[in-house]
Short mmCIF file of C-alpha atoms in Angstrom, two decimals:
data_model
loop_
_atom_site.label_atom_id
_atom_site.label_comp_id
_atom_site.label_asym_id
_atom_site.label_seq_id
_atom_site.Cartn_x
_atom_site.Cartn_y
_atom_site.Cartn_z
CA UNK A 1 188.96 184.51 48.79
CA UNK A 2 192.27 185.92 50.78
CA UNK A 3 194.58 182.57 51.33
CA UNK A 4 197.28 185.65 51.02
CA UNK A 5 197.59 187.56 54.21
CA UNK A 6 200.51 185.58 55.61
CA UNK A 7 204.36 186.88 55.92
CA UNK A 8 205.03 183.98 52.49
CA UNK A 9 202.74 186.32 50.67
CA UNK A 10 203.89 190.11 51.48
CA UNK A 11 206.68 190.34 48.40
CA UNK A 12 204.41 189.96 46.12
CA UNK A 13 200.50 190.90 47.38
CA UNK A 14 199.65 193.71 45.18
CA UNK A 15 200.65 190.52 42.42
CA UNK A 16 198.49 188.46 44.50
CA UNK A 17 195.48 190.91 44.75
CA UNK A 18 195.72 191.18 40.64
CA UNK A 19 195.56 187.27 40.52
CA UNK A 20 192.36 187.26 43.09
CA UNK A 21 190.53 189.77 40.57
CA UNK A 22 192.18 187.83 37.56
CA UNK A 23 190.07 184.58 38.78
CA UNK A 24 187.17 186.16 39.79
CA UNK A 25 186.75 187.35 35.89
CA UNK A 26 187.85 184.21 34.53
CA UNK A 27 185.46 181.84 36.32
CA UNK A 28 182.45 183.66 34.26
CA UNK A 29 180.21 181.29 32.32
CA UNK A 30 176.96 181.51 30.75
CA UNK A 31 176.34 178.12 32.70
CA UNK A 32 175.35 179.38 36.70
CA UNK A 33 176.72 175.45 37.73
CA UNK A 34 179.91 176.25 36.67
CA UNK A 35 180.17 179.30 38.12
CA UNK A 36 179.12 177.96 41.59
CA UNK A 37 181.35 174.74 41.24
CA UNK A 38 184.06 176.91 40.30
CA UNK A 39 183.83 179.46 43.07
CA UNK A 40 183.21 176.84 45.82
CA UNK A 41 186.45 175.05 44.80
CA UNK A 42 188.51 178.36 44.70
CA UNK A 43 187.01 179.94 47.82
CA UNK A 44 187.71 176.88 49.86
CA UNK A 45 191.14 177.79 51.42
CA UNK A 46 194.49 176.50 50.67
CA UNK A 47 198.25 178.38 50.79
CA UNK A 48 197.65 179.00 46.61
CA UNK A 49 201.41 178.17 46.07
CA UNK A 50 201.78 177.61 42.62
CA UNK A 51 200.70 181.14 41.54
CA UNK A 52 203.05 182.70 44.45
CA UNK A 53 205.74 180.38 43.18
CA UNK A 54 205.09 182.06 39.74
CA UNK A 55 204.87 185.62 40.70
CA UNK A 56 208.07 184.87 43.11
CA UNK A 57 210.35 183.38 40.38
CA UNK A 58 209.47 185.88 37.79
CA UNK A 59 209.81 188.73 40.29
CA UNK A 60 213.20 187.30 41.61
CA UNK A 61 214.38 188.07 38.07
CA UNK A 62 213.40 191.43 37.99
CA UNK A 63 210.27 190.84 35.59
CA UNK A 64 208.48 193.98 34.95
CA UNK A 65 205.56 193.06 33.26
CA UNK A 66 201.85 192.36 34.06
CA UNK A 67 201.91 188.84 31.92
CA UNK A 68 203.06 186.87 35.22
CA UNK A 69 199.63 187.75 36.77
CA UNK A 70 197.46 185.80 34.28
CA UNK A 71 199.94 183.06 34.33
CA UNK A 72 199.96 182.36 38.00
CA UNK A 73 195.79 182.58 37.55
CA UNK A 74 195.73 179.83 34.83
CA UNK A 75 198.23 177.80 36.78
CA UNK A 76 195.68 178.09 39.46
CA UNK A 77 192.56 177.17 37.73
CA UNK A 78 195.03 173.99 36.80
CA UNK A 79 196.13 172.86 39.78
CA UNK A 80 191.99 173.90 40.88
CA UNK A 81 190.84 171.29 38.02
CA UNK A 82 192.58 168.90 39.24
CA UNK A 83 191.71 168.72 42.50
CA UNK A 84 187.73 168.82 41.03
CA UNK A 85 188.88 165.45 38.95
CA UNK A 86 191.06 163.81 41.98
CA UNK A 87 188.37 164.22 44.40
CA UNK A 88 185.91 161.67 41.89
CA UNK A 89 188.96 159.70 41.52
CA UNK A 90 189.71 158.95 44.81
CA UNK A 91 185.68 159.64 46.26
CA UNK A 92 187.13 162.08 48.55
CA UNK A 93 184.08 163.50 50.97
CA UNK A 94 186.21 165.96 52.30
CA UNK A 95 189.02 168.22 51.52
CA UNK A 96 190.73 170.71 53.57
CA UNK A 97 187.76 170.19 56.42
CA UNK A 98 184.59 170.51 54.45
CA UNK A 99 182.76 168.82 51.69
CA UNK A 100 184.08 168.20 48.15
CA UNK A 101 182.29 169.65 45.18
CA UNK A 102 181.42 166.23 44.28
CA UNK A 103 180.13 165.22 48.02
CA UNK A 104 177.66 168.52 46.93
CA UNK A 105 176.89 168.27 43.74
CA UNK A 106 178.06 164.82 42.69
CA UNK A 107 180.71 163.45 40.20
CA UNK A 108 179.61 164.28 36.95
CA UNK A 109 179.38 168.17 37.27
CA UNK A 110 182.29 168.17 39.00
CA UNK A 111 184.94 166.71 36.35
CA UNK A 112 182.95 168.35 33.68
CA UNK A 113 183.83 172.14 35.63
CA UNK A 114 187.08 170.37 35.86
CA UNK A 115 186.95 170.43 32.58
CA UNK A 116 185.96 174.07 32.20
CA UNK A 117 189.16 175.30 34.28
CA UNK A 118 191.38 173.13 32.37
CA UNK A 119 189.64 174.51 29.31
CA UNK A 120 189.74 178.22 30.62
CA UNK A 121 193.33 177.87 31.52
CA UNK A 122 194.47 177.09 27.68
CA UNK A 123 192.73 179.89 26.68
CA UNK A 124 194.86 182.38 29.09
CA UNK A 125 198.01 180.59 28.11
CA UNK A 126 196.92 182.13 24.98
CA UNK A 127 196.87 185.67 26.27
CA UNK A 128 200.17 185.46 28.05
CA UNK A 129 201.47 185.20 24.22
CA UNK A 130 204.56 183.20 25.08
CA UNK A 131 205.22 179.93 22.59
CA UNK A 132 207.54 178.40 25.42
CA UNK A 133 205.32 178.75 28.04
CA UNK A 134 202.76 177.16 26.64
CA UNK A 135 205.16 174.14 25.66
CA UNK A 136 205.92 173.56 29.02
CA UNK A 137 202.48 173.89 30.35
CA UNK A 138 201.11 171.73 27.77
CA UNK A 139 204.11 169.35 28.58
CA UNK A 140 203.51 169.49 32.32
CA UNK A 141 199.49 168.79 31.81
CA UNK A 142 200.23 165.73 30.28
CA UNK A 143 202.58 164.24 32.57
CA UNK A 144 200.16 165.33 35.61
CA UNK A 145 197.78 163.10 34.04
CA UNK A 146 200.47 160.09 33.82
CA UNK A 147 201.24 160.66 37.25
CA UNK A 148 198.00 160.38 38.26
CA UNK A 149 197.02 157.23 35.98
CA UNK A 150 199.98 155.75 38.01
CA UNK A 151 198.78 156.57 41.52
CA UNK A 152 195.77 154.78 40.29
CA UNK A 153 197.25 151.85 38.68
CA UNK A 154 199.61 151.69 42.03
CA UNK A 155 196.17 151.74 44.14
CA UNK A 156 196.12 148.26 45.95
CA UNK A 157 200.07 147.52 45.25
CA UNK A 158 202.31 146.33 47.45
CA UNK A 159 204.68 145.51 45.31
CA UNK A 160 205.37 149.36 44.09
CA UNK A 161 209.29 150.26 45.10
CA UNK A 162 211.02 153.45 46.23
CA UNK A 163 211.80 154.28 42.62
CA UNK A 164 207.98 153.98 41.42
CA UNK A 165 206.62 156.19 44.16
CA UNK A 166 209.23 159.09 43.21
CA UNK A 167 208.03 158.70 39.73
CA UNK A 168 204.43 158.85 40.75
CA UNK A 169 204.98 161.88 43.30
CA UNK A 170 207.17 163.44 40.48
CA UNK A 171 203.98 163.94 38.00
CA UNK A 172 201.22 164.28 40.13
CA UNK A 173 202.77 166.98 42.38
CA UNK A 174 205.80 168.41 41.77
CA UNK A 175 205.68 169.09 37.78
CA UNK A 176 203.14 172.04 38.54
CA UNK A 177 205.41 173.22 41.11
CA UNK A 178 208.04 172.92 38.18
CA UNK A 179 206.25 174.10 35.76
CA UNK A 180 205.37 177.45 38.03
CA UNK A 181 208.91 178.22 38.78
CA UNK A 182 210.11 177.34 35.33
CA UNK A 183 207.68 179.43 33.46
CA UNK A 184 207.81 182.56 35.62
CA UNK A 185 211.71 182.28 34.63
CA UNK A 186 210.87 181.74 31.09
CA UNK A 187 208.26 184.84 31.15
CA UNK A 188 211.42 187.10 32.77
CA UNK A 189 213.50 185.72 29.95
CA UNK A 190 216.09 184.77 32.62
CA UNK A 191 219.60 183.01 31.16
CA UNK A 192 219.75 179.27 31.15
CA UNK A 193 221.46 178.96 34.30
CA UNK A 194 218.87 180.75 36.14
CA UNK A 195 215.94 179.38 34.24
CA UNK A 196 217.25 175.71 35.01
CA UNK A 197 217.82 176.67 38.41
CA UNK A 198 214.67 177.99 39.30
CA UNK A 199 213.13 174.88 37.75
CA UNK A 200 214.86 172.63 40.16
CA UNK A 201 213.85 174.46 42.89
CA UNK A 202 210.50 174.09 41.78
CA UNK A 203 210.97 170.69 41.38
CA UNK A 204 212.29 169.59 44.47
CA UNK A 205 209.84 171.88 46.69
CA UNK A 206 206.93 169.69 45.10
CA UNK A 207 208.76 166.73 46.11
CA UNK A 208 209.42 168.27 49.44
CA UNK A 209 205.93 169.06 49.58
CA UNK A 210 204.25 165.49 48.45
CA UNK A 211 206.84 163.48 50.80
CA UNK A 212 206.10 165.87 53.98
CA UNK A 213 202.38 165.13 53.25
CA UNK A 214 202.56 161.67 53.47
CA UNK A 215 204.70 161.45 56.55
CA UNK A 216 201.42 163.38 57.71
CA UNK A 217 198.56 161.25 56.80
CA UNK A 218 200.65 158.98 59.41
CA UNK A 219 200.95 161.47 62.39
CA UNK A 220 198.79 164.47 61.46
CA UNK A 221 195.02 164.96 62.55
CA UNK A 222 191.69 165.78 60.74
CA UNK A 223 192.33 169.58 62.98
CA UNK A 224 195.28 170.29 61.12
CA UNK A 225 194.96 168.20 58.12
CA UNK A 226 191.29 168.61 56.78
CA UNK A 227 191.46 165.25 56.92
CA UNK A 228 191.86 161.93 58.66
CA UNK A 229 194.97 159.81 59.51
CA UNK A 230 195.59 157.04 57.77
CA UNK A 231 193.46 158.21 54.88
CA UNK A 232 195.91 157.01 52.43
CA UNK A 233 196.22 153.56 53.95
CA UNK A 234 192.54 153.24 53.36
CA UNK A 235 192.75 154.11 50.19
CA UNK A 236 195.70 151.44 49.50
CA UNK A 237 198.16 154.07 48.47
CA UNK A 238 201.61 152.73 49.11
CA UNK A 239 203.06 155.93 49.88
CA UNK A 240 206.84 156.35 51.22
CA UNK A 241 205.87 155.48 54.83
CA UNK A 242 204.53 152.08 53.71
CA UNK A 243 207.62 151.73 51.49
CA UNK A 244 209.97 151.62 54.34
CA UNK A 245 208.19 150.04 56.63
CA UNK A 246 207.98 146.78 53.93
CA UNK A 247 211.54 147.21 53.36
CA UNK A 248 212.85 147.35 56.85
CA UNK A 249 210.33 145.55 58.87
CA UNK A 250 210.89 142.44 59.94
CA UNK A 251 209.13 139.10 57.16
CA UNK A 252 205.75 139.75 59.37
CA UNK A 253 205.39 142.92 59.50
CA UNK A 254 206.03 143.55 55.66
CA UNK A 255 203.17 140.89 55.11
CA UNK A 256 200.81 142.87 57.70
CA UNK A 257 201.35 145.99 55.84
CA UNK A 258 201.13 143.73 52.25
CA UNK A 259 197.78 142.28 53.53
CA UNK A 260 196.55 145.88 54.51
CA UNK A 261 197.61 147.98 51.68
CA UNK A 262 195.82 145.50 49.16
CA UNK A 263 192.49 145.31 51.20
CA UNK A 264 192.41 149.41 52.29
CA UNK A 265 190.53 150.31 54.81
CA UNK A 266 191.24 150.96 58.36
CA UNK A 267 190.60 147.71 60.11
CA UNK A 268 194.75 147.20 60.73
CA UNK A 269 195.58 150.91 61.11
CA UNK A 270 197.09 150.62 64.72
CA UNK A 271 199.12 148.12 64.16
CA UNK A 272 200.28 149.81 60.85
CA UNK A 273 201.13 152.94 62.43
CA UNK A 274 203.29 150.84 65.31
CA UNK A 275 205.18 149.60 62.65
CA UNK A 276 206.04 152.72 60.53
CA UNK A 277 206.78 154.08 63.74
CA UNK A 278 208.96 151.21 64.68
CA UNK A 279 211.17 150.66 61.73
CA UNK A 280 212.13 154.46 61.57
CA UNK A 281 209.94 154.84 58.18
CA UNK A 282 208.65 158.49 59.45
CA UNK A 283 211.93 159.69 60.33
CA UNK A 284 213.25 158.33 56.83
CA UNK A 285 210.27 159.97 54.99
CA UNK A 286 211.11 163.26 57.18
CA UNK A 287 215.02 163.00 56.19
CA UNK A 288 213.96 162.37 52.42
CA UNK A 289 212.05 165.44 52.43
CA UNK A 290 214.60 167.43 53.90
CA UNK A 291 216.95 166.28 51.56
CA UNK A 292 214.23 167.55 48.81
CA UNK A 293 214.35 171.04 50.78
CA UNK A 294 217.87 171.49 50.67
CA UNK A 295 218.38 170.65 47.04
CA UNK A 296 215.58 173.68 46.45
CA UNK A 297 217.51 175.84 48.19
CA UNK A 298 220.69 175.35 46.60
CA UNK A 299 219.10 176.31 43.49
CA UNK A 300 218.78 180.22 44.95
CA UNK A 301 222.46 180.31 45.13
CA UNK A 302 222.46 182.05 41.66
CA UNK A 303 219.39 184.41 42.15
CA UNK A 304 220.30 188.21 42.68
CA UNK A 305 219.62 188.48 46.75
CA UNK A 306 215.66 190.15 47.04
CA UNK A 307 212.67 189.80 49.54
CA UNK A 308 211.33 187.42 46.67
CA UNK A 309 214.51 185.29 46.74
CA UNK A 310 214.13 185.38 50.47
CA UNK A 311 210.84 184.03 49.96
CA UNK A 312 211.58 181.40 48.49
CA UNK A 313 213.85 180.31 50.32
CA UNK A 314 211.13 180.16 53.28
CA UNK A 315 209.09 178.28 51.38
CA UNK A 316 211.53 175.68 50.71
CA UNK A 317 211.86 175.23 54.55
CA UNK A 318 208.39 175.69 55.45
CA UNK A 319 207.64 172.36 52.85
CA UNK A 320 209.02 170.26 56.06
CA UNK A 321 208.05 172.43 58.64
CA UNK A 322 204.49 172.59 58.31
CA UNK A 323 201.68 170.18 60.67
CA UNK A 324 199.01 170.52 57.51
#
């Protein structure tokens, strides 16, 4: 269960190590399904960003407390619940190079221990005792769930513009990177210039984040990735890539990528790939999520200067400099 053995986790791994135990007791149930479910999902890898990005923001402020521990573990068993209910969503087989919990056990355990964490996550917002917290958590859950309902509604549309996809990419990924930042400032009662800041940073790293990992679903591979290129095309996602490529392309090549975002599938996927290649669309996605980058960093400017400051500031480059 160690995703934390890497140089982005040494500021804060005896934090880490408490939110690692802090799971392991919280995934308990009388039910042994939900308990397997639970621990499959959790054990199956990932960088576990959202609870660093809490432990790093609240530690950045000097927080001295214990409270940011349970509050990066319910923002994982969030972020974990979703993933559970995305996976049905989307019948994902696969995530991060082995099966989904819903390719094992099928879809209807899986949202329902969904569910569970989402459930289980309430009740240690409860423990962390702060009112403001939970309005922002509560806040965020709801427009994850918009943000998702859009992806879904945007499935099979070419028509969806540069505007739309930001909005989408805004919900589904970057409010719990938000909501991290902005609650581990809360929980350190930092001032409102701080507490603002650090939720802009964590803001603009989700964006950062969601943009870079589309540009990959164009050039990555199922090595690196844990999954296939061009799995978004064949889900008709218009993602950024796509975007571009419509908008710059020349009348043909917009209707190629037209015809193969509202069929999905794979059956145009060279051609597709020539032509996000060929209009500059990657390079565009790239420079967008640089941009993203750079507005998170300027948002450290008024943080005290610390290894967890530091941090942060690596993971606001690594967001674009990453192959998976």
């Amino acid at each position: 269960m160690q995703p934390n053995a890497s140089p982005i986790h040494a500021a804060v791994a005896e934090d880490f190590a408490a939110v690692d135990r802090t799971i392991l007791a919280q995934l308990g149930s009388r039910v042994p399904l939900v308990e397997s479910i639970g621990h499959y999902i959790i054990e199956s890898g990932g960088k576990r960003l959202r609870p660093l990005l809490v432990l790093l923001a609240a530690r950045a402020l000097d927080y001295g407390g214990d409270r940011h521990v349970t509050l990066a573990a319910l923002i994982e068993f969030m972020h974990t619940s979703t993933l559970l209910h995305d996976d049905v969503v989307d019948e994902s087989s696969m995530r991060r190079g082995r099966k989904t919990a819903n390719e094992n056990w099928g879809n209807a355990p899986s949202v329902l221990v969904g569910d569970f964490l989402y459930s289980r996550s309430f009740q240690m917002m409860v423990d962390v005792g702060s009112m403001r917290v939970m309005e922002i958590l509560s806040a965020a859950t709801c427009t994850i769930a918009e943000g998702e309902v859009l992806q879904l509604t945007n499935i099979g549309n070419p028509d969806v513009d540069e505007a739309a996809y930001f909005e989408t990419i805004q919900g589904k990924t970057a409010m719990l990177f938000e909501a991290a930042t902005h609650c581990g400032a809360v929980l350190a009662e930092a001032d409102v210039e701080r507490e603002t800041a650090l939720q802009l940073y964590g803001r603009y790293l989700g964006l950062a984040f969601q943009l870079t990992d589309d540009l990959l679903d164009y050039q990555g591979d199922v090595q690196t990735m844990g999954k296939n290129v061009g799995d978004d095309l064949a889900e008709g996602k218009p993602t950024l890539p796509l975007i571009r490529a419509m908008a710059c392309g020349t009348p043909d090549q917009a209707q190629l990528i037209r015809r193969a975002i509202r069929k999905g599938g794979l059956d145009q996927l060279d051609e597709v790939l020539a032509i996000v290649a060929e209009t500059g669309a990657l390079d565009y996605t790239r420079q967008r999520a640089e941009e993203m980058s750079r507005r998170a960093l300027s948002q450290l400017d008024v943080l005290p200067d610390s290894r967890f400051r530091d941090t942060l500031a690596t993971l606001a480059r690594l967001a674009v400099d990453r192959q998976a």
